Coordinates of C-alpha atoms and ligand atoms in Angstrom, one line a residue:
M219 CA -24.0 -4.2 31.8
S220 CA -24.3 -2.1 34.9
K221 CA -24.0 1.7 34.5
G222 CA -20.4 2.6 35.2
L223 CA -17.3 4.1 33.8
L224 CA -18.1 3.5 30.1
N225 CA -21.7 4.8 30.4
D226 CA -21.6 7.3 27.7
L227 CA -19.1 5.7 25.4
R228 CA -20.3 6.6 21.9
I229 CA -17.0 6.8 20.1
R230 CA -15.8 3.3 19.6
P231 CA -13.0 3.0 17.1
R232 CA -13.3 -0.8 17.3
R233 CA -16.6 -0.6 15.4
L234 CA -14.6 -0.3 12.2
R235 CA -12.3 -3.3 12.9
R236 CA -15.2 -5.7 13.6
S237 CA -15.2 -7.6 10.3
E238 CA -13.0 -8.3 7.3
G239 CA -15.3 -6.2 5.2
L240 CA -15.0 -3.2 7.5
R241 CA -11.3 -3.6 7.9
Q242 CA -10.8 -3.7 4.1
L243 CA -13.1 -0.7 3.6
T244 CA -11.0 1.4 6.0
E245 CA -7.6 0.2 4.8
E246 CA -5.4 3.3 4.5
T247 CA -2.2 2.1 2.8
V248 CA -2.3 -0.6 0.2
L249 CA 0.8 -2.3 -1.1
R250 CA 0.8 -3.1 -4.8
R251 CA 3.1 -5.5 -6.6
A252 CA 4.0 -2.6 -9.0
D253 CA 5.5 -0.7 -6.0
L254 CA 8.2 -3.3 -5.6
I255 CA 11.6 -3.5 -7.2
Q256 CA 13.7 -6.6 -7.0
P257 CA 17.5 -6.1 -6.7
V258 CA 19.4 -8.9 -8.5
F259 CA 23.0 -10.0 -8.6
V260 CA 24.6 -11.0 -11.9
K261 CA 27.8 -13.0 -12.2
E262 CA 30.0 -13.9 -15.1
E263 CA 29.2 -17.6 -15.6
G264 CA 28.2 -20.9 -14.0
E265 CA 25.3 -22.3 -12.0
P266 CA 23.2 -20.1 -9.7
E267 CA 25.2 -19.5 -6.5
G268 CA 23.8 -18.8 -3.1
V269 CA 24.9 -16.0 -0.7
E270 CA 25.2 -17.4 2.8
S271 CA 24.0 -14.2 4.5
M272 CA 21.1 -13.7 2.1
P273 CA 18.9 -16.9 2.0
E274 CA 17.0 -17.4 -1.3
I275 CA 19.2 -14.9 -3.1
N276 CA 21.4 -16.2 -5.9
L277 CA 24.1 -14.8 -8.0
L278 CA 22.9 -15.5 -11.5
A279 CA 24.7 -15.7 -14.8
I280 CA 23.0 -13.9 -17.7
P281 CA 20.9 -16.8 -19.0
D282 CA 19.5 -17.4 -15.5
L283 CA 19.0 -13.7 -15.0
L284 CA 16.8 -13.6 -18.1
E285 CA 14.7 -16.4 -16.7
E286 CA 14.5 -14.7 -13.4
G287 CA 13.2 -11.6 -15.2
H288 CA 10.4 -13.5 -16.8
R289 CA 9.4 -14.9 -13.4
L290 CA 9.4 -11.4 -11.9
L291 CA 7.2 -10.1 -14.6
D292 CA 4.8 -13.0 -14.2
L293 CA 4.6 -12.1 -10.6
G294 CA 3.7 -8.5 -11.4
I295 CA 7.1 -7.0 -10.6
R296 CA 8.0 -4.3 -13.1
G297 CA 11.5 -3.3 -12.0
M298 CA 14.9 -5.0 -11.5
A299 CA 17.9 -3.3 -10.0
L300 CA 21.1 -4.8 -11.3
F301 CA 24.3 -5.3 -9.3
P302 CA 27.4 -7.0 -10.8
N303 CA 29.6 -9.5 -9.0
I304 CA 32.8 -9.5 -11.1
S305 CA 35.7 -11.7 -10.6
P306 CA 38.4 -10.4 -8.3
N307 CA 41.0 -10.4 -11.1
K308 CA 39.0 -7.7 -12.9
K309 CA 39.2 -5.3 -10.0
D310 CA 41.8 -2.6 -9.7
S311 CA 42.3 0.6 -7.7
Q312 CA 40.6 2.6 -10.4
G313 CA 37.7 0.4 -11.0
S314 CA 38.5 0.5 -14.7
E315 CA 36.3 -2.5 -15.5
A316 CA 33.3 -0.2 -14.9
L317 CA 34.0 1.8 -18.1
K318 CA 34.4 -1.2 -20.5
E319 CA 31.6 -1.5 -23.1
D320 CA 31.4 -5.2 -22.6
T321 CA 31.5 -5.2 -18.8
L322 CA 29.2 -7.7 -17.1
V323 CA 26.4 -5.4 -16.1
L324 CA 26.1 -3.8 -19.5
R325 CA 26.0 -7.2 -21.3
A326 CA 23.3 -8.2 -18.8
A327 CA 21.4 -4.9 -19.5
R328 CA 21.5 -5.4 -23.3
E329 CA 20.2 -8.9 -23.1
L330 CA 17.5 -8.1 -20.6
R331 CA 16.4 -5.1 -22.7
E332 CA 16.0 -7.3 -25.7
A333 CA 14.3 -10.2 -23.9
L334 CA 12.1 -8.2 -21.6
P335 CA 11.1 -5.0 -23.3
E336 CA 8.5 -4.2 -20.6
M337 CA 10.8 -4.6 -17.6
L338 CA 12.1 -1.5 -16.0
L339 CA 15.9 -1.8 -15.8
I340 CA 17.7 0.1 -13.0
S341 CA 21.4 0.2 -12.8
D342 CA 23.4 1.2 -9.7
L343 CA 26.2 3.6 -10.4
A344 CA 29.2 3.4 -8.1
L345 CA 32.6 1.9 -8.2
D346 CA 32.6 -0.5 -5.3
P347 CA 31.9 -3.6 -7.3
Y348 CA 34.9 -2.7 -9.5
T349 CA 37.6 -1.4 -7.1
D350 CA 40.0 -3.7 -5.2
H351 CA 39.7 -1.5 -2.2
G352 CA 35.9 -1.7 -2.1
H353 CA 35.3 2.1 -2.0
D354 CA 32.6 3.7 -4.1
G355 CA 35.0 6.1 -5.8
L356 CA 38.6 6.8 -6.7
L357 CA 41.1 7.3 -4.0
A358 CA 43.2 10.4 -3.7
E359 CA 46.9 10.1 -2.8
N360 CA 46.1 10.6 0.9
G361 CA 43.7 7.6 0.7
S362 CA 40.5 9.7 0.9
V363 CA 37.8 9.2 -1.7
A364 CA 38.2 11.9 -4.3
N365 CA 35.0 13.6 -5.2
D366 CA 35.4 15.3 -8.6
P367 CA 37.5 12.6 -10.3
T368 CA 34.9 10.1 -9.2
V369 CA 32.0 12.1 -10.7
E370 CA 33.9 12.1 -14.0
V371 CA 33.8 8.3 -14.0
L372 CA 30.1 8.1 -12.8
V373 CA 28.9 10.3 -15.7
E374 CA 30.6 7.9 -18.2
M375 CA 29.1 4.9 -16.5
A376 CA 25.7 6.6 -16.8
V377 CA 26.1 7.2 -20.5
L378 CA 27.2 3.6 -21.1
A379 CA 24.3 2.2 -19.0
S380 CA 21.8 4.4 -20.8
R381 CA 23.1 3.2 -24.2
A382 CA 22.8 -0.4 -23.1
G383 CA 19.1 0.1 -22.5
I384 CA 18.9 1.0 -18.8
D385 CA 15.8 3.1 -18.0
V386 CA 16.9 4.4 -14.7
V387 CA 20.5 5.1 -13.5
A388 CA 20.9 5.0 -9.7
P389 CA 24.0 6.7 -8.4
S390 CA 24.7 5.2 -5.0
D391 CA 28.1 6.7 -4.3
M392 CA 27.1 9.9 -2.4
M393 CA 29.7 12.1 -4.2
D394 CA 28.8 15.8 -4.2
G395 CA 27.3 17.2 -7.4
R396 CA 27.0 13.8 -9.2
V397 CA 23.3 14.1 -10.0
G398 CA 23.6 17.4 -11.8
A399 CA 26.7 16.2 -13.7
I400 CA 25.0 12.9 -14.7
R401 CA 21.9 14.8 -15.9
Q402 CA 24.0 17.2 -17.9
R403 CA 26.1 14.5 -19.6
L404 CA 23.1 12.3 -20.4
D405 CA 21.3 15.2 -22.0
E406 CA 24.4 16.2 -24.0
E407 CA 24.6 12.6 -25.3
G408 CA 21.0 12.6 -26.3
E409 CA 19.9 10.3 -23.5
Q410 CA 17.2 12.7 -22.1
E411 CA 14.7 10.0 -21.5
T412 CA 16.9 8.1 -19.0
A413 CA 15.8 8.9 -15.5
I414 CA 17.9 9.3 -12.4
M415 CA 17.0 7.6 -9.1
A416 CA 19.4 9.3 -6.7
Y417 CA 20.5 7.5 -3.6
S418 CA 20.1 10.8 -1.9
A419 CA 20.0 10.0 1.7
K420 CA 22.3 7.0 2.0
F421 CA 23.5 6.4 5.5
A422 CA 26.8 4.9 6.5
S423 CA 25.1 1.8 7.8
A424 CA 26.1 -1.6 9.2
Y425 CA 23.1 -3.1 7.5
Y426 CA 25.0 -3.3 4.1
G427 CA 27.1 -6.2 5.3
P428 CA 25.4 -9.1 3.4
F429 CA 25.3 -7.1 0.2
R430 CA 29.1 -6.7 0.3
D431 CA 29.3 -10.4 0.5
A432 CA 27.1 -10.7 -2.5
V433 CA 29.0 -8.3 -4.8
G434 CA 32.3 -9.5 -3.3
S435 CA 33.3 -6.0 -2.0
A436 CA 33.7 -7.1 1.6
R437 CA 37.2 -7.3 2.8
K438 CA 37.7 -10.6 4.3
D439 CA 39.3 -10.8 7.8
E440 CA 39.3 -7.0 8.1
S441 CA 37.0 -4.6 10.0
P442 CA 34.1 -3.4 7.8
I443 CA 35.0 -0.8 5.3
D444 CA 34.5 2.7 6.6
K445 CA 32.4 4.9 4.2
R446 CA 31.6 7.7 6.7
S447 CA 33.5 10.3 4.7
Y448 CA 30.8 10.2 2.1
Q449 CA 27.7 8.4 3.4
L450 CA 25.5 10.1 5.9
A451 CA 25.8 9.8 9.7
P452 CA 22.9 7.8 11.2
S453 CA 22.5 10.7 13.7
N454 CA 21.8 13.3 11.1
S455 CA 18.4 14.1 9.7
R456 CA 19.1 17.7 8.7
D457 CA 22.1 16.6 6.6
A458 CA 19.8 14.0 5.0
L459 CA 17.2 16.6 4.1
R460 CA 20.0 18.8 2.6
E461 CA 21.1 15.9 0.4
L462 CA 17.5 15.2 -0.7
L463 CA 16.7 18.7 -1.6
L464 CA 20.1 19.2 -3.4
D465 CA 19.4 16.1 -5.6
E466 CA 16.0 17.5 -6.5
V467 CA 17.5 20.8 -7.6
E468 CA 20.2 18.9 -9.5
G469 CA 17.6 17.1 -11.5
A470 CA 16.9 13.8 -9.9
D471 CA 13.7 12.1 -11.0
F472 CA 13.3 10.0 -7.9
L473 CA 14.8 10.4 -4.4
M474 CA 15.9 7.4 -2.4
I475 CA 16.4 6.8 1.3
K476 CA 18.5 3.9 2.3
P477 CA 18.4 1.8 4.5
A478 CA 14.6 1.9 5.0
G479 CA 13.5 0.5 8.3
P480 CA 15.8 2.4 10.7
Y481 CA 15.2 5.6 8.7
L482 CA 11.4 5.8 8.3
D483 CA 11.5 9.3 9.8
I484 CA 13.6 10.4 6.9
V485 CA 11.2 8.8 4.4
R486 CA 8.4 10.7 6.0
M487 CA 10.3 13.9 6.0
A488 CA 11.2 13.5 2.3
R489 CA 7.5 12.8 1.5
E490 CA 6.5 16.1 3.2
R491 CA 9.3 18.2 1.6
T492 CA 9.2 17.3 -2.0
N493 CA 6.8 16.3 -4.8
L494 CA 9.2 13.8 -6.4
P495 CA 8.5 10.1 -6.1
I496 CA 10.2 8.7 -3.1
A497 CA 11.9 5.3 -3.1
A498 CA 13.2 3.4 0.0
Y499 CA 15.7 0.6 -0.1
Q500 CA 15.1 -2.3 2.4
V501 CA 18.7 -3.4 2.4
S502 CA 20.5 -6.7 2.7
G503 CA 20.9 -6.5 6.5
E504 CA 17.2 -5.9 7.0
Y505 CA 16.6 -8.9 4.8
A506 CA 19.1 -11.1 6.6
Q507 CA 17.8 -10.3 10.1
L508 CA 14.2 -11.4 9.3
H509 CA 15.5 -14.6 7.6
A510 CA 17.7 -15.4 10.6
A511 CA 14.9 -14.9 13.1
A512 CA 12.5 -17.0 11.0
K513 CA 15.1 -19.8 10.6
N514 CA 15.2 -20.0 14.4
G515 CA 11.4 -20.2 14.5
W516 CA 11.3 -16.8 16.3
L517 CA 9.3 -14.8 13.8
D518 CA 6.8 -15.7 11.0
L519 CA 8.7 -14.7 7.9
N520 CA 5.8 -13.9 5.5
S521 CA 3.9 -11.8 8.1
C522 CA 7.0 -9.8 9.0
I523 CA 7.9 -9.3 5.3
M524 CA 4.5 -7.8 4.6
E525 CA 4.5 -5.7 7.8
S526 CA 7.9 -4.3 7.3
V527 CA 7.3 -3.4 3.6
L528 CA 3.9 -2.0 4.3
G529 CA 5.5 0.2 7.0
I530 CA 7.9 1.6 4.6
K531 CA 5.1 2.5 2.2
R532 CA 3.0 4.0 5.0
A533 CA 5.9 6.2 6.0
G534 CA 5.8 7.8 2.6
A535 CA 7.7 5.7 0.1
D536 CA 6.1 5.2 -3.4
I537 CA 8.6 2.6 -4.4
I538 CA 10.3 0.0 -2.4
L539 CA 13.5 -1.8 -3.4
T540 CA 13.6 -5.0 -1.4
Y541 CA 15.1 -8.5 -1.7
F542 CA 11.7 -9.7 -0.5
A543 CA 10.0 -8.3 -3.7
K544 CA 9.4 -11.7 -5.1
R545 CA 8.0 -13.2 -2.0
A546 CA 5.9 -10.2 -1.2
A547 CA 4.5 -10.1 -4.8
A548 CA 3.5 -13.8 -4.5
L549 CA 1.6 -12.9 -1.3
L550 CA -0.2 -9.9 -2.7
K551 CA -3.4 -10.1 -4.7
S552 CA -2.8 -7.2 -7.1
Ligands
PBG779 C1 27.3 0.5 -3.2 C2 26.0 0.0 -2.7 C3 25.7 -0.6 -1.5 C4 24.4 -1.0 -1.5 C5 23.9 -0.7 -2.7 N1 24.8 0.0 -3.4 C6 26.7 -0.9 -0.3 C7 27.6 0.1 0.2 O1 27.4 1.3 0.1 O2 28.5 -0.3 0.8 C8 23.8 -1.8 -0.3 C9 22.6 -2.6 -0.6 C10 22.2 -3.5 0.5 O3 22.8 -3.6 1.6 O4 21.3 -4.3 0.2 N2 27.4 1.6 -3.7

């Protein structure tokens, strides 16, 4: 080559990308199957039932859920997050079904605990699968979501979940003070070993739509439910940091950011500001959009799954809750 512009180019980053061996040697972020948690939906009875907006996700009755648990373990996935889809006639304004000893999610937890001792069981704590209005808490007379009465219910839900064999309770309601209250009540009840994964920075996101179809909390023919009086504004990272640090002080064992993809800056900020393990939830809408594009032949599904999940880990998440967990685990070597 003639002497020219690149005459003295000694620093050539491409040298390390030349071969598969060099690329592997210099790999910075490595996704493991054990980083992944699979959210699952449990229903009262009947055959597995698809969710239109969530391809490959089925609502499962308990016997099918147990089988699914075995498949997940075989794939190297160590954690399941449980969400109940209860029949509409069990819903009321108080979400009273949530505090029954034999409610669906607790029955599922007991059976999973027995059948799969090594599976990590995570249970969401919030009232939206149980209320006829679809909010995560109890309503005050003026229609707003009442903070302190809701926390009273959440602490009871936590104790019931823990006694049913749940390893990690995950309050997803965004009420003030709930992490501290749950920790206190669990300890008083002798459930010190049960961990809290706090949905600390949970944003009022339009990406939850398909999930609401799956748990049946979407209000048909109405505008999407408005949770902005408790979930975070997408514009606000300082408010997110405030919530993250508060949950740490209140005794959370894990801090979660949700959704993941649109909030990777928050994941990174959390990683830099706390020593707790950080979880990020790639939510139903993030799942649906990749599937929809792939169905049109516009994106390669498996490649986009791995890239999006790896990106979440690279941003600073130790743990990723994703509906793609099963597919991703099948694609990973370890
Ligand atoms: C409810 C809850 C939601 C999700 C998890 N727990 C929805 C909401 O806040 O309306 C969303 C999960 C997803 O979209 O995958 N407390």
